[in-house]
Short mmCIF file of C-alpha atoms and ligand atoms in Angstrom, two decimals:
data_model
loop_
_atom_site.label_atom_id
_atom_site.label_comp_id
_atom_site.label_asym_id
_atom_site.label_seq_id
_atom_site.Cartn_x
_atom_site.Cartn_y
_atom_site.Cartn_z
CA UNK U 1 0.00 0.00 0.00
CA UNK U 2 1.41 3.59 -1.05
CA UNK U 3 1.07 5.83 2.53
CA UNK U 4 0.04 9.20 1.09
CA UNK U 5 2.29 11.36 3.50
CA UNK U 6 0.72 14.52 3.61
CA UNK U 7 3.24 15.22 6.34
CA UNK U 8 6.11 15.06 3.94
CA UNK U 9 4.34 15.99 1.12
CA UNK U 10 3.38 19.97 2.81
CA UNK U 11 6.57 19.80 3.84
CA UNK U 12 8.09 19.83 0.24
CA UNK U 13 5.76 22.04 -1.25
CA UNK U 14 6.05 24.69 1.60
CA UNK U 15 9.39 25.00 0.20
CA UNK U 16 8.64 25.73 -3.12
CA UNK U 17 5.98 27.99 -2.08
CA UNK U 18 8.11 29.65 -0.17
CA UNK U 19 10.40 30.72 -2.99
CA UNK U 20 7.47 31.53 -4.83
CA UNK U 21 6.85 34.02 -1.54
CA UNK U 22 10.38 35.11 -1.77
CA UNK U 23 10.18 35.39 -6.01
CA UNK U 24 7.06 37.60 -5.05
CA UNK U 25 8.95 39.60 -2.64
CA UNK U 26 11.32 40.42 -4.78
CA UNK U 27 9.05 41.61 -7.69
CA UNK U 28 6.77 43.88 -5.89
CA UNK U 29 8.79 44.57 -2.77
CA UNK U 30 5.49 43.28 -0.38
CA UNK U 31 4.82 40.01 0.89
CA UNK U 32 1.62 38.27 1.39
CA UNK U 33 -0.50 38.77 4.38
CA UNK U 34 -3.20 36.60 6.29
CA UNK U 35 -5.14 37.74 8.76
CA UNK U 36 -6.10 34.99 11.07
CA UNK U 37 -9.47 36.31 13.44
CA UNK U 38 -10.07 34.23 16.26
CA UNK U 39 -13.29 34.75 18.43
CA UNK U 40 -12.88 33.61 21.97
CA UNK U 41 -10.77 31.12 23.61
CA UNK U 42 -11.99 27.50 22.36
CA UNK U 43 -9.09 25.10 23.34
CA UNK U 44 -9.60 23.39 19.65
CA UNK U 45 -9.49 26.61 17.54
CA UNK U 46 -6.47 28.37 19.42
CA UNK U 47 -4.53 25.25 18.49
CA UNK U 48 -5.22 25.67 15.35
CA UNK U 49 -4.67 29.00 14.93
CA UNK U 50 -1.20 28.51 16.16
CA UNK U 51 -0.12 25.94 14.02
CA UNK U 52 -1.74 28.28 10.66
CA UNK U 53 0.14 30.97 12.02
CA UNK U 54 3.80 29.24 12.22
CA UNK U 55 2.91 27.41 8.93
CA UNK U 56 2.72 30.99 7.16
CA UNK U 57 5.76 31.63 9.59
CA UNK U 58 8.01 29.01 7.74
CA UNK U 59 6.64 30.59 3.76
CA UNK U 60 7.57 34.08 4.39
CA UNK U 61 4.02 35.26 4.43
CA UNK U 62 2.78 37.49 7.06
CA UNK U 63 -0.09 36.68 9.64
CA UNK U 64 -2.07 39.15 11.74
CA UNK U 65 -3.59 37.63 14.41
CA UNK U 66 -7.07 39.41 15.73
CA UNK U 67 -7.96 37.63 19.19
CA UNK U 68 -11.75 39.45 20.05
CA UNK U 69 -13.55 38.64 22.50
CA UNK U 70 -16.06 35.33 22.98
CA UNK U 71 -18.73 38.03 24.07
CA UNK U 72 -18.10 40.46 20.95
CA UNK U 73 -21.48 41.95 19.10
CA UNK U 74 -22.11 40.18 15.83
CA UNK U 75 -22.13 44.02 14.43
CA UNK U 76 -18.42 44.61 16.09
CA UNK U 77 -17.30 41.36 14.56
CA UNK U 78 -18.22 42.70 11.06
CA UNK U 79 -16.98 46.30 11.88
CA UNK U 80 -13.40 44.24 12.27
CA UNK U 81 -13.88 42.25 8.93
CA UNK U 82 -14.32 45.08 7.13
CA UNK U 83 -11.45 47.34 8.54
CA UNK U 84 -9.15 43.86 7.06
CA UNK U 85 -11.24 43.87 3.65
CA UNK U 86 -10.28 47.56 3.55
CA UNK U 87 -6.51 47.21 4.37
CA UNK U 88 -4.75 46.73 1.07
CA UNK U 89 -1.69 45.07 2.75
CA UNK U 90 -3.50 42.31 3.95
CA UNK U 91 -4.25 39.69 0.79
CA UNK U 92 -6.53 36.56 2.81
CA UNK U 93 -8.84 36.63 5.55
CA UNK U 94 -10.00 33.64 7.49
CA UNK U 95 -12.00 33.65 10.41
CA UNK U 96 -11.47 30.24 12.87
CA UNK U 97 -14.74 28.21 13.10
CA UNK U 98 -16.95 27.70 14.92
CA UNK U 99 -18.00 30.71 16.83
CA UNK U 100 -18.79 31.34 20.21
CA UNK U 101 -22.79 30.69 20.82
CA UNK U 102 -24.72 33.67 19.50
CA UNK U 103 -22.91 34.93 16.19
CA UNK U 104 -24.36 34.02 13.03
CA UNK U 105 -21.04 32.13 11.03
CA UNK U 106 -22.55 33.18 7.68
CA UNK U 107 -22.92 36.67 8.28
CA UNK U 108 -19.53 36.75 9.17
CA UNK U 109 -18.42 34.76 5.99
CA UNK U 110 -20.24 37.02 3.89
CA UNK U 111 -18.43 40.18 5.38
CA UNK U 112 -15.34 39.13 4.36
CA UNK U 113 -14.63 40.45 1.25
CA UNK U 114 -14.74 38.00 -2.08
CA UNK U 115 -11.52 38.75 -3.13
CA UNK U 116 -9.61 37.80 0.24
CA UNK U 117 -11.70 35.05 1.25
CA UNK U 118 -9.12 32.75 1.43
CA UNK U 119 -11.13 29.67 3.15
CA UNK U 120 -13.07 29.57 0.14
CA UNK U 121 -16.07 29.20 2.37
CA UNK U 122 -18.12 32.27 0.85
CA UNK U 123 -21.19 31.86 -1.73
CA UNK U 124 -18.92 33.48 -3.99
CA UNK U 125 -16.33 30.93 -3.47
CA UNK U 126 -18.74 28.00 -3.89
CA UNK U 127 -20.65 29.55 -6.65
CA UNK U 128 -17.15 30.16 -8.65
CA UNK U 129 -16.04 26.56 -8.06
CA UNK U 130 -19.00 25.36 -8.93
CA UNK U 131 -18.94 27.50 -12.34
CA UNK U 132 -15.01 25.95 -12.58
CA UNK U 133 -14.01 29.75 -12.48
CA UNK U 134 -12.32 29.59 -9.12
CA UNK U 135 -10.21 32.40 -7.08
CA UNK U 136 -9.69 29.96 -4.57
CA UNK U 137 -10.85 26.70 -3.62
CA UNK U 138 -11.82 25.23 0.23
CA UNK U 139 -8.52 24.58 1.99
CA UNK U 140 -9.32 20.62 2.26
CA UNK U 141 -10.74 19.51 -0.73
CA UNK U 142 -7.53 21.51 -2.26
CA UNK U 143 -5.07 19.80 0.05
CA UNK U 144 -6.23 16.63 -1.05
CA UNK U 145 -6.69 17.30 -4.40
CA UNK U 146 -2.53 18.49 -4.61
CA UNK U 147 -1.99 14.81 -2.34
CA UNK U 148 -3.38 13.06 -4.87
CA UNK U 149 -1.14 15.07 -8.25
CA UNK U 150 2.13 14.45 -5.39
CA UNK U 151 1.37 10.78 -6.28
CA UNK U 152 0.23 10.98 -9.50
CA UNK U 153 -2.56 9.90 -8.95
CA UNK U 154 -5.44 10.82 -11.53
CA UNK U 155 -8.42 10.27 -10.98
CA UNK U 156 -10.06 10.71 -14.67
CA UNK U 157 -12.24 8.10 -14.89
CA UNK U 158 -12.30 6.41 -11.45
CA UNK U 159 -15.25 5.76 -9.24
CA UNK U 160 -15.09 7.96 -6.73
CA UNK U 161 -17.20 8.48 -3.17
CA UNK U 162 -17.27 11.49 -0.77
CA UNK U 163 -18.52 10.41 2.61
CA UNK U 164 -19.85 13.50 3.92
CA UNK U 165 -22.03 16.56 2.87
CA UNK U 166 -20.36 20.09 4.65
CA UNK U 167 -19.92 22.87 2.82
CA UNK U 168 -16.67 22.82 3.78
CA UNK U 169 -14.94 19.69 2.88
CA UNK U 170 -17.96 17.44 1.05
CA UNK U 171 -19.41 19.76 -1.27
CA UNK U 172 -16.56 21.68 -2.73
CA UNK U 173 -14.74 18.03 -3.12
CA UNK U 174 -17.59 16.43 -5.07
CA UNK U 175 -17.09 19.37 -7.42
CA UNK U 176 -13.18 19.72 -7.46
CA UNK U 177 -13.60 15.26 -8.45
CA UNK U 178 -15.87 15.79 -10.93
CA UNK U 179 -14.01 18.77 -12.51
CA UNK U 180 -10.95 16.45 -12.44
CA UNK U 181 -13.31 14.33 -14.09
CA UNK U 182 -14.10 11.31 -11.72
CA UNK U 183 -17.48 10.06 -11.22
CA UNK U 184 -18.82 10.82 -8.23
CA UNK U 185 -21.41 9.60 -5.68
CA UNK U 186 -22.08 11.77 -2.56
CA UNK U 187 -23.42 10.19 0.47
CA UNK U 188 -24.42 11.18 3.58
CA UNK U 189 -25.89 10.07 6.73
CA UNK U 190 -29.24 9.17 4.80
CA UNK U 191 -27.48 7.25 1.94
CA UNK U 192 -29.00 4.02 2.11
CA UNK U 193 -26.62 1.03 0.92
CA UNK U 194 -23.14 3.11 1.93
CA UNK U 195 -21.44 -0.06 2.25
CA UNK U 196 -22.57 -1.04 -1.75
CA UNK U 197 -21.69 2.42 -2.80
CA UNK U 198 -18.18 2.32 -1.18
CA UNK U 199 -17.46 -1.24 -2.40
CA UNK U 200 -17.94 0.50 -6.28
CA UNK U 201 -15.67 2.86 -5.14
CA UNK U 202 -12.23 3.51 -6.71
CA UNK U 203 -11.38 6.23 -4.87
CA UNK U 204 -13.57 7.16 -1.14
CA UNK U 205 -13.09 10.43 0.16
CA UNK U 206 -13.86 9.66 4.01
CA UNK U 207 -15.43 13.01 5.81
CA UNK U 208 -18.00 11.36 8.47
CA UNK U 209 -16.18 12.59 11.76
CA UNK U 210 -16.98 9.00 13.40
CA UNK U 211 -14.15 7.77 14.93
CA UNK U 212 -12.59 4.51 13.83
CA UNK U 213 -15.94 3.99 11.73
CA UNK U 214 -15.04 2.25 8.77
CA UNK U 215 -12.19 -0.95 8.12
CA UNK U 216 -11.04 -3.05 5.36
CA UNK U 217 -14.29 -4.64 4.72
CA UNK U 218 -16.10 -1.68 3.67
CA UNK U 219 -14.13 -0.85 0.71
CA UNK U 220 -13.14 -2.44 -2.17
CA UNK U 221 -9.88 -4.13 -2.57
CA UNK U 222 -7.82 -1.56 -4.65
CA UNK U 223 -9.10 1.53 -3.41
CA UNK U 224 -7.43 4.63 -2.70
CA UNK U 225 -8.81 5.71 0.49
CA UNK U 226 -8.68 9.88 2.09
CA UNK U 227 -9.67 10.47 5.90
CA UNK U 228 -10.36 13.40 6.41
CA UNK U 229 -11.52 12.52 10.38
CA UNK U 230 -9.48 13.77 13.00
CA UNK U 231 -10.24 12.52 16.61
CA UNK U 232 -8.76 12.92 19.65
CA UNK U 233 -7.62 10.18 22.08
CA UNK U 234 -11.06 8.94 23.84
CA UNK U 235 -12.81 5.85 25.16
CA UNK U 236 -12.75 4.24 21.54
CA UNK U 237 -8.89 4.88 20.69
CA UNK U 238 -5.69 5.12 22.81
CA UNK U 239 -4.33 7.74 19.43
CA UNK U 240 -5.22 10.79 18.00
CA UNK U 241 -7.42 8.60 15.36
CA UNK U 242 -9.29 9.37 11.96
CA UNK U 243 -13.19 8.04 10.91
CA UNK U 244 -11.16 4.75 9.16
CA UNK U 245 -9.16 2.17 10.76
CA UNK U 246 -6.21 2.97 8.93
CA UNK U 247 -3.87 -0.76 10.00
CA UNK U 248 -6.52 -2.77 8.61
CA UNK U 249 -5.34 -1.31 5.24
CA UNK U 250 -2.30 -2.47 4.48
CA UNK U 251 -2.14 -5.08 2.05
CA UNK U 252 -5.79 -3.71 0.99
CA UNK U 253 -5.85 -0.44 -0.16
CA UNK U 254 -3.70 0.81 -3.36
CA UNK U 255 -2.85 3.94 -0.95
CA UNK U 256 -3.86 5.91 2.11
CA UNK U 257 -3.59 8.58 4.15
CA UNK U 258 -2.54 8.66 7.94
CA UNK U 259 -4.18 10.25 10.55
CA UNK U 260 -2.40 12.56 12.05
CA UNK U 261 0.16 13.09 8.88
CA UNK U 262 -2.52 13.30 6.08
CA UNK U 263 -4.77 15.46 5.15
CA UNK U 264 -4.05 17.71 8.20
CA UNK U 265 -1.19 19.18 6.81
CA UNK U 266 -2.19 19.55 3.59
CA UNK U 267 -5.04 21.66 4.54
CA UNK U 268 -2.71 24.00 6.04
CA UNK U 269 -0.54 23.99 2.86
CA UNK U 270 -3.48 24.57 0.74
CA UNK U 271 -4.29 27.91 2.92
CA UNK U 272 -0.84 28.96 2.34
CA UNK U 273 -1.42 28.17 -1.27
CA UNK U 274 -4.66 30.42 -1.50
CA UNK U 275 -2.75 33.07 -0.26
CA UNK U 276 -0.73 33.55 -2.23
CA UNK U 277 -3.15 32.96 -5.14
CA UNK U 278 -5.07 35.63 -3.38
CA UNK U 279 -1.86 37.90 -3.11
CA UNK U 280 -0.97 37.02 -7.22
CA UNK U 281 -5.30 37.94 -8.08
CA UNK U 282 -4.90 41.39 -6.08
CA UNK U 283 -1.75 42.62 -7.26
CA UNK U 284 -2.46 41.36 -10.95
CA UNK U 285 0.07 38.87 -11.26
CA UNK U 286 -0.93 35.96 -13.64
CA UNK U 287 2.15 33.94 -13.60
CA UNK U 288 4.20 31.94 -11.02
CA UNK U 289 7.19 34.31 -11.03
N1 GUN T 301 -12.38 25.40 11.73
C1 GUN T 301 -12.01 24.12 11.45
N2 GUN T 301 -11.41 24.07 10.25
C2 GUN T 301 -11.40 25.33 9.76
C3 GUN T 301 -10.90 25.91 8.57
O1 GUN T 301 -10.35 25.25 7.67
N3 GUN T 301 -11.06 27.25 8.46
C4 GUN T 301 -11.67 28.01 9.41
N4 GUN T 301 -11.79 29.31 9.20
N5 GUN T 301 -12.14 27.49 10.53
C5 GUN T 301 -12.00 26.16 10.71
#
């Protein structure tokens, strides 16, 4: 079985992006900017935030961190996203989800402005990937989609399931498989049959968030299989731990990804990757320099 090390893999390309950075640098004399907007103190999202910061850190591109309050006003929340969409210096904008009990998340989505939206989690975002005229595209789907070209891997023509429906990581990766032109089935927790679906299934795309949930059985011998599950160490599982149970695998699957060391890190790349993207759109620069 071929472990798809998304560890290694970020790794590699954070280099290359960051010359790109430095190439960037160079040419206009600024460098990228994030700003990273974190609402409250969530144990969860602060870790996070810390490991997107030092990732951007390691590139050459610049974060801004905005910690606000847990009790902050919906209003004063989008007062602060629209002081970054109005900064010219600063290129993406992400705010860390969820958020505290009592703001809206979509509001706050949809104040940031289309341009710098570098989650790719706005109805702009969606709309333009779904129209195949992306900006950017949701950090995830993205990483996974770059894991898969690492290992050249192409998925033209292959079966392929997404288990899961978010906006986040489902959705957009339905669309980014079909654009790569795989054939795709999403299911959900209402699909009836799963385990006839997934045995179909070239290629499974694994975004339940149910720990340890699915093993060797449920997919087809062959299969190339993505968890995107991350759980903590609990009552089911001694490890941190994603929704497959990744040792029953070997000698099963054509290739895999780890959990941690898969698609973790490549989500982080990705955001690194948007912006710059994001940096390239706004300062009108078509070409890798
Ligand atoms: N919360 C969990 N994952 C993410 C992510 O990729 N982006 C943001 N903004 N919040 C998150």
């Amino acid at each position: 079985m071929i472990l798809l090390d998304g560890k290694a893999t970020a790794q590699k390309k954070q280099i290359e992006l960051k010359k790109t950075v430095d190439q960037l640098f160079l040419k206009t004399g600024i460098r990228p900017k994030l700003a990273v907007v974190l609402c409250g103190d969530y144990p969860p999202s602060q870790i996070y935030v810390r490991n997107k910061i030092k990732a951007c850190q390691e590139v050459g591109i610049i974060s801004d961190f905005i910690k606000l309050p847990s009790d902050i006003t919906q209003s004063n929340l989008i007062l602060e996203i629209e002081k970054l969409n109005q900064d010219p210096l600063i290129h993406g904008i992400l705010v860390q989800m969820p958020l505290p009990k009592g703001l809206d998340s979509n509001l706050a989505i949809e104040a940031i402005s289309e341009y710098k939206d570098v989650d790719g989690f706005s109805y702009s975002s969606l709309g333009r990937l779904m129209a195949k005229n992306s900006i950017v595209k949701s950090c995830t789907p993205l990483g996974i989609m770059r894991l898969l070209e690492e290992y050249k891997i192409n998925v033209s023509g292959l079966n392929a399931a997404v288990v899961g429906r978010s906006t986040i990581v489902g959705l957009p990766m339905q669309m980014m498989l079909t654009h790569a032109d795989a054939t795709v089935t999403l299911c959900h927790s209402k699909t009836k049959n799963l385990s006839v679906i997934l045995q179909q299934s070239d290629l499974v795309v694994v975004a339940m968030h149910q720990c340890r949930f699915l093993g060797q059985q449920d997919f087809k011998k062959g299969a190339i299989v993505i968890d995107v599950g991350i759980h903590p160490p609990g009552p089911q599982n001694a490890k941190i731990s994603g929704d497959v149970r990744f040792e029953e695998l070997e000698n099963w699957a054509y290739a895999a990804t780890p959990v941690p060391g898969g698609v973790g890190p490549m989500t982080i790349y990705a955001l690194l990757e948007n912006t710059v993207t994001l940096f390239k759109y706004q300062n009108k620069i078509d070409e890798l320099v």
